[in-house]
PDB file of C-alpha atoms in Angstrom:
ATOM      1  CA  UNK A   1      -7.447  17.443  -7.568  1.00 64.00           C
ATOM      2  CA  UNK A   2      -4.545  17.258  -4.937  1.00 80.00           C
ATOM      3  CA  UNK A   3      -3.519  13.476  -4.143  1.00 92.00           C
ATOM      4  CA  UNK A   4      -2.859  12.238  -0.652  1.00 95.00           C
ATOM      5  CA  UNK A   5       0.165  14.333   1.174  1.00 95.00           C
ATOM      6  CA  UNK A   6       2.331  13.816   4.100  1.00 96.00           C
ATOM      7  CA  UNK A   7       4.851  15.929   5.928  1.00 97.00           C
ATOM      8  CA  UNK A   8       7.889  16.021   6.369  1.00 97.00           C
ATOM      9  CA  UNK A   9       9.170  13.801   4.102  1.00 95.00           C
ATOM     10  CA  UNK A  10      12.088  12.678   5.864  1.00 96.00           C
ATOM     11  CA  UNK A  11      12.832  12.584   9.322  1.00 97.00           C
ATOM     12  CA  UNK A  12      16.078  11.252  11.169  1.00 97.00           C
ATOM     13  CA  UNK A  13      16.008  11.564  15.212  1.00 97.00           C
ATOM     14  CA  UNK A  14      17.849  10.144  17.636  1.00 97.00           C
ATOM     15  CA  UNK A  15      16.064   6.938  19.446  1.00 97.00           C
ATOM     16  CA  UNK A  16      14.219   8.289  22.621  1.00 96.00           C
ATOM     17  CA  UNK A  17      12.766  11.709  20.652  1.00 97.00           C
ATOM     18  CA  UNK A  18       9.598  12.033  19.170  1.00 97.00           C
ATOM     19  CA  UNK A  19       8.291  12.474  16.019  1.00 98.00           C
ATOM     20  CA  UNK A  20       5.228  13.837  14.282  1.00 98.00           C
ATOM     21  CA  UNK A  21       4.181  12.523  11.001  1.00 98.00           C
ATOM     22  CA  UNK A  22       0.774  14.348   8.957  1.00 98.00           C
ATOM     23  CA  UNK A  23      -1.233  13.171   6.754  1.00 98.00           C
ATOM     24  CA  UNK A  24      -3.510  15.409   4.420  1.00 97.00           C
ATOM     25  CA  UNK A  25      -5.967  13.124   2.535  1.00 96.00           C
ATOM     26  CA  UNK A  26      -7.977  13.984  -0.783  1.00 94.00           C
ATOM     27  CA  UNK A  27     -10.351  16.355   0.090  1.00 93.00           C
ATOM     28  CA  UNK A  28     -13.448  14.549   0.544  1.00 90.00           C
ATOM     29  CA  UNK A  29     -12.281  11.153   1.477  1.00 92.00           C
ATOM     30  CA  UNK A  30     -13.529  10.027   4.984  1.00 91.00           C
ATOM     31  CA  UNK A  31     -11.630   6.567   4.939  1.00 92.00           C
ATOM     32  CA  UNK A  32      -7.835   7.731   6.218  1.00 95.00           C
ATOM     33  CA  UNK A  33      -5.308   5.112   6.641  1.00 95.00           C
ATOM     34  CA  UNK A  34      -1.592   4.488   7.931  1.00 97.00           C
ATOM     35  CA  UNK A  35       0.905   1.700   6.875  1.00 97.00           C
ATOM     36  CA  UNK A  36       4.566   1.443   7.103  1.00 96.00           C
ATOM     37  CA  UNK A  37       7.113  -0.622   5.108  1.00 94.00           C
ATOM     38  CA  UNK A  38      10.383  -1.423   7.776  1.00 91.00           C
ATOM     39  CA  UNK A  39      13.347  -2.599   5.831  1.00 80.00           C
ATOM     40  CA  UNK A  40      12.258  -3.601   2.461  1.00 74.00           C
ATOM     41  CA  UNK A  41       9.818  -5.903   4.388  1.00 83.00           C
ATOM     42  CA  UNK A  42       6.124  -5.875   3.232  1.00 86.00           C
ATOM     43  CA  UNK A  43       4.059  -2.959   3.499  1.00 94.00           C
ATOM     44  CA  UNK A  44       2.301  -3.763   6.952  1.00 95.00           C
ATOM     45  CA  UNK A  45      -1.294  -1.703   7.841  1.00 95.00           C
ATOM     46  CA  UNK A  46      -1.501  -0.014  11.349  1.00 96.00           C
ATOM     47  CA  UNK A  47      -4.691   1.829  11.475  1.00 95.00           C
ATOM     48  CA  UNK A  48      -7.466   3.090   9.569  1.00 93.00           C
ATOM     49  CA  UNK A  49      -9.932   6.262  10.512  1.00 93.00           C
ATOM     50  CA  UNK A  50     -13.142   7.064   9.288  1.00 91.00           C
ATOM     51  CA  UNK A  51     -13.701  10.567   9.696  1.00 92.00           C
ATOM     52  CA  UNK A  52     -12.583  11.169  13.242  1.00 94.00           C
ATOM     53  CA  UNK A  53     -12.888   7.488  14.535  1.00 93.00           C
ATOM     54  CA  UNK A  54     -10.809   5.053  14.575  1.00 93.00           C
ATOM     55  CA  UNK A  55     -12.283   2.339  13.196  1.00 90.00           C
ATOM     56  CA  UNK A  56      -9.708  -0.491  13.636  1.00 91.00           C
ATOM     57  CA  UNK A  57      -6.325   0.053  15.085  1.00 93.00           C
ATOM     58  CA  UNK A  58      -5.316  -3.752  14.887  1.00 91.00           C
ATOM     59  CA  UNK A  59      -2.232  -2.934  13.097  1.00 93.00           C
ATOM     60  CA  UNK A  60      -1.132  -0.688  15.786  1.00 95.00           C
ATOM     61  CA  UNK A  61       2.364  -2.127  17.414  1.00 92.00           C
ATOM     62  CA  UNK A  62       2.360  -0.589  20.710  1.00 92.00           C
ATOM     63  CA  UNK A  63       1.596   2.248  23.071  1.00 93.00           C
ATOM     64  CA  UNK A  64       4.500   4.525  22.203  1.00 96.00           C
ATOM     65  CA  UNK A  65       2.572   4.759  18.838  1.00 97.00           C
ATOM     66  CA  UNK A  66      -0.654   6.896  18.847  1.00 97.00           C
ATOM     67  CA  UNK A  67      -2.571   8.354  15.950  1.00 97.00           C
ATOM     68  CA  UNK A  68      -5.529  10.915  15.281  1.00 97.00           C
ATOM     69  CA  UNK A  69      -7.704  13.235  12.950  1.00 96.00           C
ATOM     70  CA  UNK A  70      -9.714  15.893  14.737  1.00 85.00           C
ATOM     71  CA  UNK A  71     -12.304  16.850  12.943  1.00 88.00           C
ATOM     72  CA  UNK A  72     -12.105  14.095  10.058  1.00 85.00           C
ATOM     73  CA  UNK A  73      -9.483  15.752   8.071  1.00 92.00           C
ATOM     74  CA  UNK A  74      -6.186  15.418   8.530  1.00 96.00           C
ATOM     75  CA  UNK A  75      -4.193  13.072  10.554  1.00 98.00           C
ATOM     76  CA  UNK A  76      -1.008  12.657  12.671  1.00 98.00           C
ATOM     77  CA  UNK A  77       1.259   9.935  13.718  1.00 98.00           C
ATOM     78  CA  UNK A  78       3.431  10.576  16.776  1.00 98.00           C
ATOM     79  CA  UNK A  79       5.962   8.357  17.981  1.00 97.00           C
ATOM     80  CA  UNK A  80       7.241   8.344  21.567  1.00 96.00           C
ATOM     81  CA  UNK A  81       9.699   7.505  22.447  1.00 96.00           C
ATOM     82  CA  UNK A  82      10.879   6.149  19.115  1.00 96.00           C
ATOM     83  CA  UNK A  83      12.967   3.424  18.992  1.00 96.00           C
ATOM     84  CA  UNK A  84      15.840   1.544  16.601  1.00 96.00           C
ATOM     85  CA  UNK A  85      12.785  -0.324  15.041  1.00 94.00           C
ATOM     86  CA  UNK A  86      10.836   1.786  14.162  1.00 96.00           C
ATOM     87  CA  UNK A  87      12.962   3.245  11.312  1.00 96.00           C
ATOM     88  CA  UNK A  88      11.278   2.852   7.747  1.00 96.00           C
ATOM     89  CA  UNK A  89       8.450   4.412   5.620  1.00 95.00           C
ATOM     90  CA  UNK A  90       5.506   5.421   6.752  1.00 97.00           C
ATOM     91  CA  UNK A  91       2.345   5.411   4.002  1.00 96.00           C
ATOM     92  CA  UNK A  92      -0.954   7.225   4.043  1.00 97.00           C
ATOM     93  CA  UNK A  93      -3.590   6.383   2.627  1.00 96.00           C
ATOM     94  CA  UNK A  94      -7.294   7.556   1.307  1.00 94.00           C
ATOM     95  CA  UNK A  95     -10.459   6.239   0.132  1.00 92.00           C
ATOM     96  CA  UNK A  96     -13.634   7.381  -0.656  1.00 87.00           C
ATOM     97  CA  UNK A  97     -17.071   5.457   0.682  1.00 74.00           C
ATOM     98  CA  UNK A  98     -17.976   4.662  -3.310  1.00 63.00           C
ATOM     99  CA  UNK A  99     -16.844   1.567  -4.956  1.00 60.00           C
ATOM    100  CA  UNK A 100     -14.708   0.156  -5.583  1.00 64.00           C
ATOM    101  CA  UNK A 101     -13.077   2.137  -2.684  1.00 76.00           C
ATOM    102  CA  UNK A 102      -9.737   1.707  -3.424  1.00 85.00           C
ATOM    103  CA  UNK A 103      -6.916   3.227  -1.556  1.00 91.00           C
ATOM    104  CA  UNK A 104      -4.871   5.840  -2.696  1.00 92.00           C
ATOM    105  CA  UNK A 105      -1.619   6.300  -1.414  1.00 94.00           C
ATOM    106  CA  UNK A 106       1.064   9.619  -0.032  1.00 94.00           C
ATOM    107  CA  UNK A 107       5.037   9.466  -0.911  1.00 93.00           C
ATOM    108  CA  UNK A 108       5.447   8.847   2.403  1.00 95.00           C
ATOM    109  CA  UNK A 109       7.707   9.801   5.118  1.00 96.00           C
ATOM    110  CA  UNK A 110      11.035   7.827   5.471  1.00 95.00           C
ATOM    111  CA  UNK A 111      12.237   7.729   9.351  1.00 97.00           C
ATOM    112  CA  UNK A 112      15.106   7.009  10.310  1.00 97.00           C
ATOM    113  CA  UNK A 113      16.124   6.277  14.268  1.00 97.00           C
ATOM    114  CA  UNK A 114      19.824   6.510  14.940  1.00 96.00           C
TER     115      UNK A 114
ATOM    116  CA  UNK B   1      -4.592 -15.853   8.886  1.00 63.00           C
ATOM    117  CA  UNK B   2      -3.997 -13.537   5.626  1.00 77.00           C
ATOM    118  CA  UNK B   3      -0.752 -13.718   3.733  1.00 88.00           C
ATOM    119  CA  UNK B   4      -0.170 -12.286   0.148  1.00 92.00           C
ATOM    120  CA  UNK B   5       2.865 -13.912  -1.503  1.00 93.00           C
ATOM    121  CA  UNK B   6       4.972 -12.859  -4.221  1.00 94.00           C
ATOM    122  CA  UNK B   7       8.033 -13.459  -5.881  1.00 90.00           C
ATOM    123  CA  UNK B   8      10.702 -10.567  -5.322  1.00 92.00           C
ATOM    124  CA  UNK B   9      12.357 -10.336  -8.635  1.00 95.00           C
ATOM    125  CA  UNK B  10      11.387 -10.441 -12.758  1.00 96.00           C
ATOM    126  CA  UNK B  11      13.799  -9.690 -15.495  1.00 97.00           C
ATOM    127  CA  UNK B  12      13.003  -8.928 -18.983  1.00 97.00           C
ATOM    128  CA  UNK B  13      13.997  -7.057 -22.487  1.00 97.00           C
ATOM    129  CA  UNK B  14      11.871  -4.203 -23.476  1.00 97.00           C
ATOM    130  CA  UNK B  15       9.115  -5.230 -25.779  1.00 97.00           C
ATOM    131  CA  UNK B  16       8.582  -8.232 -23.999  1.00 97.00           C
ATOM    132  CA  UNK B  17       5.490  -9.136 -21.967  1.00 97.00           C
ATOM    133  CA  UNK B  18       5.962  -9.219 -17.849  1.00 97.00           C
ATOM    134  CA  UNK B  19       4.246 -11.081 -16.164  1.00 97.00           C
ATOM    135  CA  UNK B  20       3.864 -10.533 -12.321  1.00 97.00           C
ATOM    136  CA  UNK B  21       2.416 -13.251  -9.975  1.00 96.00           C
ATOM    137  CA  UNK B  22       0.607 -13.405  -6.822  1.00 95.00           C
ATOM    138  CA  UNK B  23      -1.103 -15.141  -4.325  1.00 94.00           C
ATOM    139  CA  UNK B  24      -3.138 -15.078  -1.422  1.00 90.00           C
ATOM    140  CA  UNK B  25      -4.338 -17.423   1.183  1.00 87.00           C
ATOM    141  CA  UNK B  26      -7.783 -16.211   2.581  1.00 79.00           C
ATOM    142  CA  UNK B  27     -10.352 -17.007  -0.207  1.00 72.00           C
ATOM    143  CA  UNK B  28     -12.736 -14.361   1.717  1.00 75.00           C
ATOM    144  CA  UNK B  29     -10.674 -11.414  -0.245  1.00 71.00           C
ATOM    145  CA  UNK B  30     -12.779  -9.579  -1.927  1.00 77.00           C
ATOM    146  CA  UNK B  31     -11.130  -6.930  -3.417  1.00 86.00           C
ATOM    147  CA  UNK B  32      -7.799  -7.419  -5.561  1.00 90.00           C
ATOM    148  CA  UNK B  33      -5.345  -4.567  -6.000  1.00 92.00           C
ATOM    149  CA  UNK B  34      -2.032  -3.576  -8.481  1.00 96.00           C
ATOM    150  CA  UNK B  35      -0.248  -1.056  -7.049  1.00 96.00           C
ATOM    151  CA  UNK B  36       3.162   0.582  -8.306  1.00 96.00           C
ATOM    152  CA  UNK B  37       6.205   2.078  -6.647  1.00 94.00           C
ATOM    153  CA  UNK B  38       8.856   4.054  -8.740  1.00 92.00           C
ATOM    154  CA  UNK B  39      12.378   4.801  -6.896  1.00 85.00           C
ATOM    155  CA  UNK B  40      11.500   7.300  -4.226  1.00 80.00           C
ATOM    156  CA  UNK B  41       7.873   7.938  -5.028  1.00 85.00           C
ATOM    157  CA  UNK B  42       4.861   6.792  -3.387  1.00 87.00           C
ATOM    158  CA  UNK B  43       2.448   3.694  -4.186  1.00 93.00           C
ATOM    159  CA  UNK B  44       0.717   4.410  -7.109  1.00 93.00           C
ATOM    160  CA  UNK B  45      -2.699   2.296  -8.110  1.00 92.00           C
ATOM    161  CA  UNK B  46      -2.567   0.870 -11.345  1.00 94.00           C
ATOM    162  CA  UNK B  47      -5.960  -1.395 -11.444  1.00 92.00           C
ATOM    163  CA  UNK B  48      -8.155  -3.721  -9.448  1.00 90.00           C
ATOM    164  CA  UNK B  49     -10.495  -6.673 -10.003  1.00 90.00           C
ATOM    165  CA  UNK B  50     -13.533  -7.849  -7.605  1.00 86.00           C
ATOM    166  CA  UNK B  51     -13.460 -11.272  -6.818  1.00 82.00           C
ATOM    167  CA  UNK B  52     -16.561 -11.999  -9.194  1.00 83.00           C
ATOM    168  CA  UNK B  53     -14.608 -11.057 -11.753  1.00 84.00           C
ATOM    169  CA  UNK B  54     -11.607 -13.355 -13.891  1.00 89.00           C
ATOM    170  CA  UNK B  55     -10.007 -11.055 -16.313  1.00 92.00           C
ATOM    171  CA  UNK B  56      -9.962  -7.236 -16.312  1.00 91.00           C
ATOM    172  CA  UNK B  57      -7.346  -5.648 -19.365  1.00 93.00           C
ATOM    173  CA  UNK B  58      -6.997  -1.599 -19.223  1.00 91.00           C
ATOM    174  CA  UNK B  59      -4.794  -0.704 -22.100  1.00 94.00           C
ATOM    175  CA  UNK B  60      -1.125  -2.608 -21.756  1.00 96.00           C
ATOM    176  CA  UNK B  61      -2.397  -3.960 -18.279  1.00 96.00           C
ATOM    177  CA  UNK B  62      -4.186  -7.396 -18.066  1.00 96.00           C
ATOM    178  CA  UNK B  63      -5.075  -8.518 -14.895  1.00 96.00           C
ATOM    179  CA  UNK B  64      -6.083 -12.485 -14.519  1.00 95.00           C
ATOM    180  CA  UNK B  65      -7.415 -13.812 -10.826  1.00 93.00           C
ATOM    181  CA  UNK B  66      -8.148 -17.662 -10.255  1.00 92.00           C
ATOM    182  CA  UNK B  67     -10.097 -17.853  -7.381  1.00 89.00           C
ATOM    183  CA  UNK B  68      -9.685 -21.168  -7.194  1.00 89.00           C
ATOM    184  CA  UNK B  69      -5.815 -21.546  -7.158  1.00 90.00           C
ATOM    185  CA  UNK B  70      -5.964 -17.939  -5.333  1.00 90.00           C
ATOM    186  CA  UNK B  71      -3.640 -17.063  -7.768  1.00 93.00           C
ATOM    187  CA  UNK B  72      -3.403 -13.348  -9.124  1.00 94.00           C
ATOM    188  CA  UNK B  73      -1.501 -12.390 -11.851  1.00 96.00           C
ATOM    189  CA  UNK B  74      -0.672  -8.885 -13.910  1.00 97.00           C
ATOM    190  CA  UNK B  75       0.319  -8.907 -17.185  1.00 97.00           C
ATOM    191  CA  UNK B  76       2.619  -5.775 -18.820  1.00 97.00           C
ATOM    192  CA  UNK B  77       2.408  -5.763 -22.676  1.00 97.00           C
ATOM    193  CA  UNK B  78       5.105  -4.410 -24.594  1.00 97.00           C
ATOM    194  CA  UNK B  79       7.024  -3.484 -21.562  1.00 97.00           C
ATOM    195  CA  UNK B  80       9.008  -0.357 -21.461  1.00 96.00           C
ATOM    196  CA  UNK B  81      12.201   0.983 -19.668  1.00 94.00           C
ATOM    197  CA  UNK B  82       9.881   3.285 -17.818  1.00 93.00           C
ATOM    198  CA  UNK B  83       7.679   0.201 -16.165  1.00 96.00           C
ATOM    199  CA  UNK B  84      11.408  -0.368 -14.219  1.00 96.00           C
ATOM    200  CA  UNK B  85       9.366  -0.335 -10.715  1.00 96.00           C
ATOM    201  CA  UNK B  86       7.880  -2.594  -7.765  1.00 95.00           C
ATOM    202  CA  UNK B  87       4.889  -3.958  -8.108  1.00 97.00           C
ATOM    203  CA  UNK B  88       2.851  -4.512  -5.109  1.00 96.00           C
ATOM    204  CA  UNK B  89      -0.124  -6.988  -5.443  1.00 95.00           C
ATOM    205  CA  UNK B  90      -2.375  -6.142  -2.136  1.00 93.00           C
ATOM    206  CA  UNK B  91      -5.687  -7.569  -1.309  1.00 91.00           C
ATOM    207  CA  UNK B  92      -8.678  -6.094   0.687  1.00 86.00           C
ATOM    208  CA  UNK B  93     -11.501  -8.566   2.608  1.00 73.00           C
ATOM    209  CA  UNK B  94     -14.121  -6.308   3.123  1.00 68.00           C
ATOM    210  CA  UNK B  95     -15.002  -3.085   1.796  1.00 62.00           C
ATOM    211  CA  UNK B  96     -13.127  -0.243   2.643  1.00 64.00           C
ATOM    212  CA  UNK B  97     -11.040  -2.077   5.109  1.00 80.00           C
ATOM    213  CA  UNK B  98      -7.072  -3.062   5.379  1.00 88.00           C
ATOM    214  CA  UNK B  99      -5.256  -4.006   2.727  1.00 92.00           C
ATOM    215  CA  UNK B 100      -2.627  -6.951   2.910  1.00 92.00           C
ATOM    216  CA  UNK B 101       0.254  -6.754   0.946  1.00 94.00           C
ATOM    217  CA  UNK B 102       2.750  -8.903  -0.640  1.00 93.00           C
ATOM    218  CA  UNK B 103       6.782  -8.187  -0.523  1.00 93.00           C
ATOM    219  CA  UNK B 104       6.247  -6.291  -3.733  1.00 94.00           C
ATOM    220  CA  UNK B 105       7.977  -7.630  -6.933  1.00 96.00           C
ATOM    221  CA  UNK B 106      10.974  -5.483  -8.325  1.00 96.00           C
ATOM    222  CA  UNK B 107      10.663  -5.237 -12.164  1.00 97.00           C
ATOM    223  CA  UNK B 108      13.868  -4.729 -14.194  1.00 97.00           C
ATOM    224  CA  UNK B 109      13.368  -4.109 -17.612  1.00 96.00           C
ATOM    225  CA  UNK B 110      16.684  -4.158 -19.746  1.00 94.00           C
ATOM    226  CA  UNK B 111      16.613  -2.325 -23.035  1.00 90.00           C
TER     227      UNK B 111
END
């Protein structure tokens, strides 16, 4: 069975572009989430989908951010305009609706903003 | 609010046990999670406990959860060059929902 992957794995772009992150999950796996680690800081949530929906975007830091999945599979991340800050690693992750649900993870994609 | 805690650095000779601490402040967390991160490679899960649960082993693993301290700990028997990693202790408080992380501890394990 193919894990959780993401595309591209690295991305550098200048501050003002935009970027597109994707996120396949494991086939079958309705719960879709993204996180993002900036600087060697904790690994902080942003959103999490449930098929096409989001289901709570709390972790979202602003409007330049803005994430879906049409049609409940996979997902994309686009940032615009990016800025210095929002360098780091960005994490996707899957889960399935039986316990004990637990969330499994993509390499990641490591952005960089010069 | 949540916060998971954890120290950033562990030392140790191969063959020795490791022992990786965490804790958490909402006592509502219901779901308890290892995860590991090799140089440039994704979070991978290593185990879980429930919160009805104290002690859950899974072959060189142990993991040990006081709910009342909120303390979480994993335990690495017989540690190996190859468990050289960060750990990542990350707790959920409802099913299927967020996960809060600690800083991740980085494991050095010195032949």
């Amino acid at each position: 069975e193919a894990g959780v992957t993401q595309f591209p794995s690295h991305s550098v772009i200048e501050k003002g572009q935009t970027v597109t992150l994707r996120c396949d999950p494991i086939s079958g796996h309705d719960n879709l989430y993204w996180y993002r680690r900036v600087m060697g800081k904790e690994i902080k949530f942003l959103l999490h989908f449930v098929k096409e929906s989001k289901q709570d975007e709390s972790g979202m830091p602003n409007n330049r951010f803005l994430a879906e999945r049409t049609g409940g599979t996979y997902s994309t991340l686009k940032v615009q305009p990016a800025e210095l800050e929002d360098s780091g690693v960005y994490f996707c992750a899957s889960s399935q609706g039986t316990l004990p649900r637990a969330q499994y993870f993509g390499p990641g994609t490591r952005l960089t903003v010069l | 609010g949540e916060d998971v805690e954890q120290s950033l650095f562990l030392s140790v000779r191969e063959g020795d046990s490791s022992v990786i601490n965490c804790t958490y402040t909402d006592s509502s967390s219901t779901y308890l999670y290892w995860y590991k991160q090799e140089p440039g490679a994704g979070l991978q899960l290593l185990t879980y406990i429930f919160s009805n649960m104290d002690m859950k082993q899974d072959q060189r693993l142990t993991v040990l959860l006081n709910k009342k301290d909120k303390h979480l700990s994993l335990r690495i028997a017989d540690t190996q060059t190859g468990d050289s990693a960060i750990y990542f202790c990350a707790a959920a408080y409802n099913q299927g929902g967020k996960l809060i992380f600690g800083q991740g501890t980085e494991l050095s394990v010195k032949p």
